[in-house]
Short mmCIF file of C-alpha atoms and ligand atoms in Angstrom, two decimals:
data_model
loop_
_atom_site.label_atom_id
_atom_site.label_comp_id
_atom_site.label_asym_id
_atom_site.label_seq_id
_atom_site.Cartn_x
_atom_site.Cartn_y
_atom_site.Cartn_z
CA UNK W 19 12.89 -7.62 20.68
CA UNK W 20 14.97 -4.39 20.84
CA UNK W 21 14.94 -1.55 18.31
CA UNK W 22 18.45 -1.28 16.85
CA UNK W 23 20.24 1.00 14.41
CA UNK W 24 18.26 3.09 11.90
CA UNK W 25 18.64 1.34 8.56
CA UNK W 26 16.54 3.49 6.28
CA UNK W 27 14.17 6.45 6.47
CA UNK W 28 11.47 6.72 3.81
CA UNK W 29 8.65 9.22 3.32
CA UNK W 30 6.21 7.40 5.60
CA UNK W 31 8.29 4.99 7.67
CA UNK W 32 11.58 4.51 9.48
CA UNK W 33 13.12 1.03 9.33
CA UNK W 34 15.42 -0.12 12.13
CA UNK W 35 17.44 -3.27 12.70
CA UNK W 36 16.66 -5.54 15.66
CA UNK W 37 18.83 -8.08 17.50
CA UNK W 38 17.57 -10.69 14.99
CA UNK W 39 19.00 -10.12 11.48
CA UNK W 40 15.89 -11.72 9.96
CA UNK W 41 13.59 -9.18 11.65
CA UNK W 42 13.24 -5.41 11.18
CA UNK W 43 11.37 -2.75 13.17
CA UNK W 44 9.11 -0.53 11.01
CA UNK W 45 7.90 2.73 12.55
CA UNK W 46 5.04 4.58 10.82
CA UNK W 47 5.43 8.38 10.65
CA UNK W 48 2.81 11.14 10.66
CA UNK W 49 4.47 12.93 7.75
CA UNK W 50 2.73 12.81 4.39
CA UNK W 51 3.88 13.60 0.88
CA UNK W 52 2.03 13.81 -2.43
CA UNK W 53 2.56 14.78 -6.07
CA UNK W 54 6.00 13.22 -6.34
CA UNK W 55 7.14 14.88 -3.10
CA UNK W 56 6.10 18.43 -4.12
CA UNK W 57 3.47 18.59 -1.36
CA UNK W 58 4.62 17.88 2.18
CA UNK W 59 2.68 17.90 5.41
CA UNK W 60 1.64 16.06 8.53
CA UNK W 61 -1.53 14.14 9.26
CA UNK W 62 -2.12 13.95 13.02
CA UNK W 63 -2.03 10.35 14.36
CA UNK W 64 -1.44 8.95 10.85
CA UNK W 65 1.43 6.74 12.04
CA UNK W 66 -0.65 4.87 14.56
CA UNK W 67 -3.73 4.73 12.33
CA UNK W 68 -1.78 3.30 9.37
CA UNK W 69 0.04 0.87 11.67
CA UNK W 70 -3.29 -0.36 13.05
CA UNK W 71 -4.93 -0.72 9.63
CA UNK W 72 -1.92 -2.42 8.06
CA UNK W 73 -1.54 -4.87 10.94
CA UNK W 74 -5.21 -5.75 10.71
CA UNK W 75 -5.28 -6.22 6.94
CA UNK W 76 -2.01 -8.19 6.88
CA UNK W 77 -3.65 -10.58 9.37
CA UNK W 78 -6.78 -10.78 7.18
CA UNK W 79 -4.57 -11.63 4.18
CA UNK W 80 -2.52 -14.21 6.10
CA UNK W 81 -5.76 -15.96 7.08
CA UNK W 82 -6.70 -15.99 3.38
CA UNK W 83 -3.36 -17.68 2.57
CA UNK W 84 -1.32 -14.65 1.42
CA UNK W 85 2.14 -14.58 3.08
CA UNK W 86 3.05 -11.08 4.35
CA UNK W 87 6.09 -9.56 6.03
CA UNK W 88 4.07 -8.69 9.15
CA UNK W 89 5.10 -10.49 12.35
CA UNK W 90 3.72 -8.49 15.27
CA UNK W 91 2.70 -4.98 16.37
CA UNK W 92 5.16 -3.79 19.04
CA UNK W 93 4.08 -0.22 19.78
CA UNK W 94 1.15 1.99 18.70
CA UNK W 95 3.07 2.88 15.56
CA UNK W 96 5.59 0.06 15.06
CA UNK W 97 5.58 -3.41 13.53
CA UNK W 98 8.13 -6.19 13.59
CA UNK W 99 8.49 -7.33 10.00
CA UNK W 100 10.46 -9.94 8.08
CA UNK W 101 13.69 -8.61 6.60
CA UNK W 102 13.04 -9.12 2.88
CA UNK W 103 14.94 -8.47 -0.32
CA UNK W 104 12.52 -5.99 -1.85
CA UNK W 105 11.56 -6.11 -5.52
CA UNK W 106 11.80 -2.53 -6.88
CA UNK W 107 8.46 -2.71 -8.69
CA UNK W 108 5.28 -1.16 -7.30
CA UNK W 109 2.14 -3.04 -8.27
CA UNK W 110 -0.99 -0.91 -8.64
CA UNK W 111 -4.38 -2.64 -8.80
CA UNK W 112 -7.39 -0.68 -9.97
CA UNK W 113 -11.09 -1.52 -9.73
CA UNK W 114 -12.45 1.97 -10.44
CA UNK W 115 -10.92 4.77 -12.51
CA UNK W 116 -9.23 7.47 -10.41
CA UNK W 117 -5.95 9.33 -10.01
CA UNK W 118 -3.31 8.92 -12.70
CA UNK W 119 -5.48 6.50 -14.73
CA UNK W 120 -8.10 9.20 -15.23
CA UNK W 121 -5.46 11.76 -16.13
CA UNK W 122 -3.45 9.56 -18.48
CA UNK W 123 -6.37 8.19 -20.49
CA UNK W 124 -8.94 11.02 -20.02
CA UNK W 125 -11.44 8.70 -18.34
CA UNK W 126 -14.43 9.61 -16.24
CA UNK W 127 -13.47 9.47 -12.54
CA UNK W 128 -15.52 6.72 -10.90
CA UNK W 129 -15.86 4.58 -14.02
CA UNK W 130 -16.16 0.97 -12.85
CA UNK W 131 -13.57 -1.04 -14.77
CA UNK W 132 -14.83 -4.17 -16.58
CA UNK W 133 -11.98 -6.11 -14.97
CA UNK W 134 -9.31 -5.00 -12.48
CA UNK W 135 -6.30 -3.37 -14.14
CA UNK W 136 -2.83 -4.27 -12.87
CA UNK W 137 -0.01 -1.81 -13.48
CA UNK W 138 3.73 -1.81 -12.74
CA UNK W 139 5.85 1.18 -11.69
CA UNK W 140 9.57 1.33 -11.00
CA UNK W 141 10.18 2.32 -7.38
CA UNK W 142 12.74 5.05 -8.00
CA UNK W 143 12.10 8.60 -6.74
CA UNK W 144 14.95 10.06 -8.81
CA UNK W 145 13.20 8.79 -11.98
CA UNK W 146 9.72 9.75 -10.64
CA UNK W 147 8.52 6.12 -10.48
CA UNK W 148 8.04 5.56 -14.24
CA UNK W 149 5.33 3.18 -15.42
CA UNK W 150 6.60 -0.17 -16.69
CA UNK W 151 5.09 -2.94 -18.78
CA UNK W 152 5.83 -6.66 -18.27
CA UNK W 153 8.64 -6.51 -20.84
CA UNK W 154 10.34 -3.67 -19.01
CA UNK W 155 10.05 -5.51 -15.70
CA UNK W 156 11.49 -8.78 -17.03
CA UNK W 157 13.95 -7.67 -19.75
CA UNK W 158 15.41 -4.78 -17.76
CA UNK W 159 15.90 -7.27 -14.93
CA UNK W 160 13.78 -5.75 -12.15
CA UNK W 161 12.12 -9.13 -11.51
CA UNK W 162 12.30 -12.57 -13.14
CA UNK W 163 9.31 -13.82 -15.12
CA UNK W 164 8.43 -16.73 -12.79
CA UNK W 165 8.56 -14.42 -9.79
CA UNK W 166 6.47 -11.81 -11.60
CA UNK W 167 3.83 -14.47 -12.33
CA UNK W 168 3.67 -15.29 -8.62
CA UNK W 169 3.37 -11.58 -7.79
CA UNK W 170 0.54 -11.13 -10.29
CA UNK W 171 -1.35 -14.13 -8.90
CA UNK W 172 -0.87 -12.79 -5.36
CA UNK W 173 -2.05 -9.29 -6.37
CA UNK W 174 -5.21 -10.70 -7.98
CA UNK W 175 -5.97 -12.70 -4.84
CA UNK W 176 -5.21 -9.75 -2.52
CA UNK W 177 -7.59 -7.60 -4.57
CA UNK W 178 -10.35 -10.20 -4.32
CA UNK W 179 -9.94 -10.59 -0.56
CA UNK W 180 -9.63 -6.87 0.23
CA UNK W 181 -12.45 -5.75 -2.09
CA UNK W 182 -14.88 -8.12 -0.40
CA UNK W 183 -13.61 -7.13 3.01
CA UNK W 184 -14.07 -3.42 2.27
CA UNK W 185 -17.47 -3.89 0.60
CA UNK W 186 -18.87 -5.68 3.65
CA UNK W 187 -17.90 -2.60 5.68
CA UNK W 188 -19.51 -0.09 3.34
CA UNK W 189 -16.39 0.98 1.43
CA UNK W 190 -15.37 0.70 -2.22
CA UNK W 191 -11.71 -0.22 -2.72
CA UNK W 192 -10.98 1.93 -5.78
CA UNK W 193 -7.26 1.21 -6.24
CA UNK W 194 -4.16 0.42 -4.21
CA UNK W 195 -0.41 -0.09 -4.39
CA UNK W 196 1.52 -3.19 -3.29
CA UNK W 197 5.19 -3.98 -2.80
CA UNK W 198 6.64 -7.48 -2.60
CA UNK W 199 9.89 -8.98 -1.41
CA UNK W 200 11.52 -12.36 -1.09
CA UNK W 201 13.36 -14.29 1.57
CA UNK W 202 15.02 -17.35 0.06
CA UNK W 203 12.53 -18.80 -2.39
CA UNK W 204 9.50 -17.42 -0.56
CA UNK W 205 7.52 -14.39 -1.73
CA UNK W 206 5.92 -12.03 0.78
CA UNK W 207 3.72 -8.96 0.60
CA UNK W 208 5.60 -6.05 2.19
CA UNK W 209 5.24 -2.32 2.90
CA UNK W 210 1.78 -1.26 4.16
CA UNK W 211 -1.90 -1.23 3.32
CA UNK W 212 -3.38 2.05 4.52
CA UNK W 213 -5.34 5.10 3.36
CA UNK W 214 -1.94 6.37 2.14
CA UNK W 215 -1.62 3.51 -0.36
CA UNK W 216 -5.28 2.81 -1.23
CA UNK W 217 -8.16 4.85 -2.60
CA UNK W 218 -11.15 4.19 -0.37
CA UNK W 219 -14.59 5.66 -1.09
CA UNK W 220 -17.84 5.39 0.85
CA UNK W 221 -19.69 2.82 -1.27
CA UNK W 222 -23.04 4.66 -1.22
CA UNK W 223 -21.95 8.27 -1.65
CA UNK W 224 -18.44 8.16 -3.14
CA UNK W 225 -17.11 10.27 -0.25
CA UNK W 226 -13.30 10.12 -0.19
CA UNK W 227 -11.68 8.51 2.89
CA UNK W 228 -8.04 8.24 1.73
CA UNK W 229 -4.93 10.33 1.06
CA UNK W 230 -6.77 12.27 -1.67
CA UNK W 231 -8.18 14.31 1.26
CA UNK W 232 -4.60 15.44 1.90
CA UNK W 233 -3.62 15.66 -1.80
CA UNK W 234 -6.55 17.94 -2.67
CA UNK W 235 -7.02 19.76 0.66
CA UNK W 236 -10.48 18.27 1.28
CA UNK W 237 -10.08 18.76 5.04
CA UNK W 238 -10.78 16.46 8.01
CA UNK W 239 -8.04 14.07 6.94
CA UNK W 240 -7.44 12.59 10.40
CA UNK W 241 -11.13 11.90 11.12
CA UNK W 242 -11.58 10.14 7.79
CA UNK W 243 -8.49 7.94 8.34
CA UNK W 244 -9.87 7.22 11.81
CA UNK W 245 -13.25 6.18 10.43
CA UNK W 246 -11.63 3.80 7.93
CA UNK W 247 -9.63 2.16 10.72
CA UNK W 248 -12.67 2.01 12.99
CA UNK W 249 -14.89 0.31 10.42
CA UNK W 250 -12.26 -2.03 9.03
CA UNK W 251 -11.04 -3.24 12.42
CA UNK W 252 -14.45 -3.43 14.19
N1 UDP C 329 0.17 4.87 -4.78
C1 UDP C 329 1.05 4.73 -3.72
N2 UDP C 329 2.35 5.15 -3.87
C2 UDP C 329 2.81 5.66 -5.02
C3 UDP C 329 1.93 5.81 -6.10
C4 UDP C 329 0.61 5.41 -5.96
O1 UDP C 329 0.66 4.24 -2.66
O2 UDP C 329 4.02 5.99 -5.10
C5 UDP C 329 -1.23 4.44 -4.64
C6 UDP C 329 -2.19 5.61 -4.61
O3 UDP C 329 -2.44 6.02 -3.29
C7 UDP C 329 -3.44 5.02 -5.24
C8 UDP C 329 -2.89 3.99 -6.24
O4 UDP C 329 -1.58 3.67 -5.78
O5 UDP C 329 -4.21 4.34 -4.27
C9 UDP C 329 -2.86 4.49 -7.66
O6 UDP C 329 -2.19 5.72 -7.70
P1 UDP C 329 -2.15 6.59 -9.04
O7 UDP C 329 -1.38 5.85 -10.09
O8 UDP C 329 -3.52 7.00 -9.39
O9 UDP C 329 -1.23 7.79 -8.66
P2 UDP C 329 -1.58 9.15 -7.88
O10 UDP C 329 -2.43 9.96 -8.82
O11 UDP C 329 -2.24 8.76 -6.63
O12 UDP C 329 -0.21 9.70 -7.65
#
């Protein structure tokens, strides 16, 4: 499969066409952004680390019966993926209070939630990704109700699978973001699953292993990403 024309460049990936219109080439970049794009930087080797972790976890999810866009890893930092029609809603799943949840509701960081909380955000940088409720998603037409129900069921299952997978490897999966797309009538998980899109803490100590190291200048970002990939793919 050959890498074709650049279709789209996002904050963390470049998406190219291939000779097959149903297949795209996704290249993971080392550049990192945070706080709505206000903080910009580079995390050494992030592209290949996120590509490796995403490829591995997409395969874990496929084995658990969750369809994903992932087809094959083609270079250290590139995947072949299904060309989907993306749904412009980011799904955030939370098991433990952190990040914007703590800020918005003045919670104690680290509070274990009685049940996972699912949130919806509009994927629109110019509007700063506003939070949505189910009514916004359906009535404003971002996603139909039947499709949203399928997304919610998939997100619950993905959380169950990933949480267990992380726990067995000594990590707590605090929260994470998902993006879905369709091809015909089929729904697929898209985007990536990486320390950029998840909060990952050492289960025993609470040590931070995710993008919060970059957000809050905690140092040793690369080595922590590396350790996550090492333990999750061992
Ligand atoms: N997240 C993401 N992309 C976004 C917003 C959030 O991947 O545009 C992830 C983030 O890394 C965290 C989870 O979703 O794992 C919840 O993020 P939160 O709402 O706490 O926002 P933050 O404070 O991280 O901006």
